[in-house]
Amino acid sequence: MEKVLVTGSEGFIGGYIVKQLLDKGYEVVGIDNLSKYGKVIRNHSNNKRYKLHIGDVKDKTQFYNLLKDCDYLIAGAAMIGGISYFHDFAYDLLSENEKIISVTTDTAIECQNNHKLKRTIFLSSSMVFESTDRFPTREEDLFLIPPPESSYGFQKLSVEYFARAANLQYGLEYSIARPFNCVGVGEIKSINSTEASNEKKLTLSHVVPDLITKALEGNDHIEILGQGNQIRHYTYGEDLAEGIVSLLKHPNAKNNDFNLSTDESTSVIELAELIWKKTRDDKFRVKHIEAFKYDVQKRIPSTKKAKDLLGFEAKTSLNDMLDIVIPWIKDATKLGYY
């Protein structure tokens, strides 16, 4: 039985990845310092093939001792969040995540050269395309566009450079997964979140749960940032996890990068109206509030490369995602998670 180490295994996307790996028959080792959500019990938490280690990836001795016995590494540990998160923690996201990815890559090089590690999957972000004017944005456009302006986008670009540089100098076998706007269950309010100091703050850092919680509050309107013309591709967590796990062994994924996303474009105001109609009977009303500085207007990926080379397609529609997520958030609200 092959063994996969997942860093950040207790995070939002990490939970989906662990479940997908277990469903595929892998033995899974997780490491997480629980700094984002604290201890969360998931359906797979007691699976005999999943062993969670509470710790920090920056502790190289612990991380090395876990990784040296693994066949694959999925490097997902990072400070991560939505638009309000990377404004509130602009420096920490850069500083902390650089330390994490440096230790992660150093250890991966050592374990591939001296032990059984075969391939490392680096989790990047659609925010590396923050400054693009090419739509749909292809993977190869990355080096033809300006770098990201936000510290979060810049650091995620740095993750990709770590992967490529480690391969160039040390032969580290890698694949880069670039998720777009993950939607799913399991994202709760961060334990380090603070009460909103002004109306511009999001209830939660990602737009889908934020709009759902606002719609459920019972106000006669829903607040959205800016005019709501921002275009996003909302991708279900299970679909993303399927794409990420496919990178472990696929020959076409070796030393390659992939946009992992649905091909369905949706504006924020369209999303807000869809959520409203699924949760309310009254007339849809919007209050426009000032947008954040780094609020990308268009994020439209090309999904052709993943489809052609991996056979991967994110097939869950936004409508179906919301039918899963809205009841979950209703229940989570009753339990005090929001």
Coordinates of C-alpha atoms in Angstrom, one line a residue:
M1 CA 0.0 0.0 0.0
E2 CA 1.5 3.3 -1.1
K3 CA 1.7 6.1 1.5
V4 CA 1.0 9.8 0.9
L5 CA 1.9 12.7 3.2
V6 CA -0.5 15.6 3.1
T7 CA 0.6 18.9 4.7
G8 CA -2.2 21.1 5.9
S9 CA -4.4 18.0 5.9
E10 CA -7.0 19.5 8.3
G11 CA -7.6 22.5 6.1
F12 CA -10.6 23.1 3.8
I13 CA -9.1 21.6 0.6
G14 CA -6.9 19.3 2.7
G15 CA -9.9 17.5 4.0
Y16 CA -11.2 16.7 0.6
I17 CA -7.7 15.5 -0.5
V18 CA -7.4 13.1 2.4
K19 CA -10.8 11.7 1.7
Q20 CA -10.0 11.2 -2.0
L21 CA -6.7 9.5 -1.2
L22 CA -8.4 7.1 1.3
D23 CA -11.1 6.3 -1.3
K24 CA -8.3 5.5 -3.8
G25 CA -6.8 3.0 -1.3
Y26 CA -3.8 4.9 -0.1
E27 CA -2.4 5.1 3.4
V28 CA -2.4 8.7 4.4
V29 CA -0.2 10.6 6.8
G30 CA -1.4 14.1 7.7
I31 CA 0.4 17.0 9.4
D32 CA -1.3 20.2 10.5
N33 CA -0.8 22.7 13.3
L34 CA -4.5 23.4 13.5
S35 CA -3.9 27.1 13.4
K36 CA -6.8 27.9 11.1
Y37 CA -9.8 26.0 12.3
G38 CA -8.6 24.2 15.4
K39 CA -9.6 20.5 15.8
V40 CA -12.3 19.5 13.3
I41 CA -13.8 16.0 13.3
R42 CA -14.4 14.8 9.8
N43 CA -15.9 11.6 8.5
H44 CA -12.4 10.1 7.8
S45 CA -10.8 11.3 11.1
N46 CA -11.0 7.8 12.6
N47 CA -10.1 5.9 9.4
K48 CA -7.4 3.3 10.2
R49 CA -5.5 4.3 7.1
Y50 CA -5.2 7.9 8.2
K51 CA -2.8 9.1 10.8
L52 CA -2.8 12.8 11.8
H53 CA 0.2 14.3 13.4
I54 CA -0.3 17.6 15.2
G55 CA 2.8 19.7 14.3
D56 CA 4.3 22.5 12.3
V57 CA 5.9 21.7 8.9
K58 CA 8.6 24.2 9.8
D59 CA 9.8 21.7 12.4
K60 CA 12.1 20.0 9.9
T61 CA 13.1 17.0 12.1
Q62 CA 9.4 16.0 12.6
F63 CA 8.6 16.6 9.0
Y64 CA 11.6 14.6 7.7
N65 CA 10.8 11.7 10.0
L66 CA 7.3 11.5 8.6
L67 CA 8.2 12.1 4.9
K68 CA 11.1 9.6 4.7
D69 CA 8.7 6.7 4.7
C70 CA 6.3 8.1 2.2
D71 CA 5.9 7.5 -1.6
Y72 CA 4.3 10.9 -2.4
L73 CA 4.0 14.4 -0.9
I74 CA 1.1 16.8 -1.4
A75 CA 2.3 20.1 -0.1
G76 CA -0.8 22.1 1.0
A77 CA 0.3 23.6 4.3
A78 CA 0.0 27.4 4.2
M79 CA -1.7 30.4 5.7
I80 CA -4.6 30.7 3.3
G81 CA -7.9 32.5 3.0
G82 CA -10.1 34.6 0.8
I83 CA -9.9 38.3 -0.1
S84 CA -10.3 39.7 3.4
Y85 CA -7.7 37.3 4.8
F86 CA -5.0 38.3 2.4
H87 CA -5.6 42.0 3.2
D88 CA -5.6 41.5 7.0
F89 CA -2.5 39.3 6.9
A90 CA -0.5 40.7 4.0
Y91 CA 2.9 40.3 5.6
D92 CA 2.3 37.1 7.5
L93 CA 1.1 35.3 4.4
L94 CA 4.3 36.2 2.7
S95 CA 6.7 35.6 5.6
E96 CA 5.1 32.4 7.1
N97 CA 4.4 30.8 3.8
E98 CA 7.9 31.3 2.5
K99 CA 9.3 29.6 5.5
I100 CA 6.8 26.7 5.1
I101 CA 7.6 26.1 1.4
S102 CA 11.3 26.4 2.0
V103 CA 11.4 23.6 4.6
T104 CA 8.9 21.6 2.6
T105 CA 11.0 21.7 -0.6
D106 CA 14.3 21.1 1.2
T107 CA 12.9 18.0 2.9
A108 CA 11.3 16.7 -0.3
I109 CA 14.7 17.0 -2.1
E110 CA 16.4 15.0 0.7
C111 CA 13.7 12.3 0.8
Q112 CA 13.6 11.9 -3.0
N113 CA 17.4 11.6 -3.2
N114 CA 17.9 9.3 -0.2
H115 CA 14.6 7.6 0.5
K116 CA 11.4 6.5 -1.4
L117 CA 9.7 9.8 -2.3
K118 CA 8.6 9.7 -6.0
R119 CA 6.8 13.0 -6.6
T120 CA 5.8 16.2 -4.8
I121 CA 2.5 18.0 -5.6
F122 CA 2.7 21.7 -4.9
L123 CA -0.6 23.5 -4.3
S124 CA -0.5 26.9 -5.9
S125 CA -3.5 29.3 -6.5
S126 CA -5.4 31.0 -9.3
M127 CA -4.1 34.2 -7.7
V128 CA -0.8 33.7 -9.6
F129 CA -2.9 35.1 -12.6
E130 CA -4.0 38.1 -10.6
S131 CA -2.6 40.6 -13.2
T132 CA -3.5 38.7 -16.3
D133 CA -5.3 40.3 -19.3
R134 CA -5.4 37.0 -21.2
F135 CA -8.7 35.1 -21.1
P136 CA -9.2 32.3 -20.8
T137 CA -5.8 32.2 -19.0
R138 CA -3.7 29.2 -20.1
E139 CA -0.9 27.7 -18.0
E140 CA 1.7 28.9 -20.4
D141 CA 0.5 32.5 -20.1
L142 CA 2.0 32.7 -16.6
F143 CA 5.4 33.9 -18.0
L144 CA 3.8 36.4 -20.4
I145 CA 1.8 38.5 -17.9
P146 CA 2.9 40.8 -15.1
P147 CA 3.5 39.3 -11.6
P148 CA 0.7 39.5 -9.0
E149 CA 0.4 42.7 -7.0
S150 CA -0.9 41.2 -3.7
S151 CA 1.6 39.5 -1.3
Y152 CA -0.6 36.4 -1.4
G153 CA -0.5 36.0 -5.1
F154 CA 3.2 36.8 -5.2
Q155 CA 3.9 34.1 -2.6
K156 CA 1.9 31.5 -4.5
L157 CA 3.9 32.3 -7.6
S158 CA 7.0 31.8 -5.4
V159 CA 5.7 28.3 -4.6
E160 CA 5.8 27.5 -8.3
Y161 CA 9.3 28.8 -8.6
F162 CA 10.4 26.6 -5.7
A163 CA 9.1 23.6 -7.5
R164 CA 10.7 24.4 -10.8
A165 CA 14.1 25.5 -9.3
A166 CA 14.3 22.3 -7.2
N167 CA 13.7 20.3 -10.3
L168 CA 16.3 22.3 -12.3
Q169 CA 19.0 22.0 -9.7
Y170 CA 18.3 18.8 -7.8
G171 CA 16.0 16.8 -10.1
L172 CA 13.0 17.0 -7.7
E173 CA 10.0 15.5 -9.5
Y174 CA 7.0 17.7 -9.1
S175 CA 3.6 18.7 -10.3
I176 CA 1.8 22.0 -9.7
A177 CA -1.9 22.1 -9.0
R178 CA -3.6 25.5 -9.4
P179 CA -7.1 25.4 -7.9
F180 CA -9.8 27.9 -8.7
N181 CA -12.3 29.1 -6.1
C182 CA -13.0 25.9 -4.1
V183 CA -16.5 25.5 -2.8
G184 CA -17.6 22.8 -0.4
V185 CA -18.5 21.8 3.1
G186 CA -16.2 21.9 6.1
E187 CA -15.0 25.5 5.9
I188 CA -15.8 27.1 9.3
K189 CA -15.0 30.4 10.8
S190 CA -11.3 30.8 11.4
I191 CA -10.2 30.7 15.0
N192 CA -8.1 33.8 14.5
S193 CA -10.9 35.8 12.9
T194 CA -12.0 39.0 14.6
E195 CA -15.4 40.7 14.7
A196 CA -16.0 42.9 11.7
S197 CA -14.8 46.5 12.4
N198 CA -16.7 47.9 9.4
E199 CA -19.3 46.7 6.8
K200 CA -16.5 46.1 4.3
K201 CA -15.4 43.0 6.2
L202 CA -16.6 39.6 5.0
T203 CA -18.3 37.4 7.5
L204 CA -16.1 34.6 6.1
S205 CA -13.1 34.9 3.9
H206 CA -14.5 33.1 0.9
V207 CA -17.4 34.5 -1.1
V208 CA -19.7 31.5 -1.3
P209 CA -20.1 30.8 2.5
D210 CA -20.0 34.6 3.1
L211 CA -23.0 35.2 0.8
I212 CA -24.9 32.2 2.1
T213 CA -24.5 33.4 5.7
K214 CA -25.6 36.9 4.8
A215 CA -28.7 35.6 2.9
L216 CA -29.6 33.5 6.0
E217 CA -29.4 36.5 8.3
G218 CA -32.8 37.7 7.2
N219 CA -31.9 41.3 6.2
D220 CA -33.9 42.7 3.3
H221 CA -30.8 42.9 1.1
I222 CA -27.4 41.2 0.6
E223 CA -24.1 43.0 0.6
I224 CA -21.6 42.5 -2.2
L225 CA -18.2 44.0 -2.8
G226 CA -18.2 46.5 -5.7
Q227 CA -20.7 46.1 -8.5
G228 CA -20.7 42.3 -8.4
N229 CA -19.3 42.0 -11.9
Q230 CA -16.3 40.0 -10.7
I231 CA -16.1 36.7 -12.7
R232 CA -15.1 33.5 -10.9
H233 CA -15.1 29.8 -11.6
Y234 CA -16.5 28.0 -8.6
T235 CA -15.1 24.5 -8.3
Y236 CA -16.4 21.8 -6.0
G237 CA -13.9 20.5 -3.4
E238 CA -14.4 16.8 -4.4
D239 CA -13.6 17.7 -8.1
L240 CA -10.5 19.6 -7.1
A241 CA -9.3 16.7 -4.9
E242 CA -9.8 14.3 -7.7
G243 CA -7.7 16.5 -10.0
I244 CA -5.0 16.9 -7.4
V245 CA -4.7 13.2 -6.5
S246 CA -4.6 12.4 -10.3
L247 CA -1.2 14.3 -10.4
L248 CA 0.5 11.7 -8.1
K249 CA 1.1 9.1 -10.8
H250 CA -0.1 10.4 -14.1
P251 CA 2.9 10.4 -16.6
N252 CA 1.7 13.7 -18.2
A253 CA 1.8 15.4 -14.8
K254 CA 5.5 14.9 -14.3
N255 CA 7.2 18.3 -13.9
N256 CA 4.1 20.0 -15.2
D257 CA 1.5 22.5 -14.0
F258 CA -2.3 22.5 -14.4
N259 CA -5.3 24.8 -13.9
L260 CA -7.9 22.7 -11.9
S261 CA -11.2 24.3 -12.4
T262 CA -14.7 24.1 -13.7
D263 CA -15.2 25.8 -17.1
E264 CA -18.3 27.6 -15.9
S265 CA -18.1 31.4 -15.5
T266 CA -20.3 33.1 -12.9
S267 CA -20.4 36.8 -11.8
V268 CA -20.6 37.5 -8.1
I269 CA -24.0 39.2 -8.5
E270 CA -25.3 36.1 -10.4
L271 CA -24.0 33.9 -7.5
A272 CA -25.7 36.2 -4.9
E273 CA -29.0 36.0 -6.7
L274 CA -28.8 32.2 -7.1
I275 CA -28.1 31.9 -3.3
W276 CA -30.9 34.3 -2.5
K277 CA -33.5 32.3 -4.6
K278 CA -32.4 29.1 -2.8
T279 CA -32.7 30.5 0.7
R280 CA -35.4 33.3 0.5
D281 CA -38.9 33.9 -0.9
D282 CA -38.7 37.7 -1.0
K283 CA -37.4 40.0 -3.7
F284 CA -33.7 39.9 -4.4
R285 CA -32.1 43.2 -3.3
V286 CA -28.4 44.2 -3.3
K287 CA -26.3 46.7 -1.3
H288 CA -23.1 47.6 -3.0
I289 CA -20.1 48.3 -0.7
E290 CA -16.6 49.4 -1.4
A291 CA -14.4 46.7 -2.9
F292 CA -11.1 45.6 -1.5
K293 CA -7.9 46.8 -3.2
Y294 CA -6.9 43.4 -4.6
D295 CA -10.3 42.3 -5.9
V296 CA -9.5 40.6 -9.3
Q297 CA -12.3 41.5 -11.8
K298 CA -11.8 38.4 -14.0
R299 CA -10.5 35.0 -13.1
I300 CA -11.2 32.8 -16.1
P301 CA -8.9 29.8 -16.6
S302 CA -8.4 27.6 -19.6
T303 CA -9.2 24.0 -18.6
K304 CA -8.0 22.5 -21.8
K305 CA -4.6 21.3 -20.7
A306 CA -6.0 19.3 -17.7
K307 CA -8.6 17.8 -20.0
D308 CA -6.3 16.9 -22.8
L309 CA -3.3 15.6 -20.7
L310 CA -5.0 14.3 -17.6
G311 CA -8.6 13.6 -18.8
F312 CA -9.7 15.7 -15.9
E313 CA -12.9 17.7 -15.9
A314 CA -14.6 19.4 -12.9
K315 CA -18.2 18.4 -13.6
T316 CA -20.2 19.5 -10.5
S317 CA -22.4 22.5 -11.4
L318 CA -22.7 25.6 -9.2
N319 CA -26.3 24.8 -8.7
D320 CA -25.5 21.3 -7.4
M321 CA -22.7 22.7 -5.2
L322 CA -25.1 25.1 -3.5
D323 CA -27.6 22.4 -2.9
I324 CA -24.9 20.6 -0.9
V325 CA -23.3 23.6 0.9
I326 CA -26.4 25.6 1.9
P327 CA -27.9 22.9 4.1
W328 CA -24.5 22.3 5.6
I329 CA -24.0 25.9 6.5
K330 CA -27.5 26.0 8.0
D331 CA -26.6 23.1 10.3
A332 CA -23.2 24.6 11.1
T333 CA -24.8 27.9 12.0
K334 CA -27.1 26.1 14.5
L335 CA -24.0 24.5 16.0
G336 CA -22.2 27.9 16.4
Y337 CA -19.5 27.4 13.8
Y338 CA -20.5 30.7 12.1

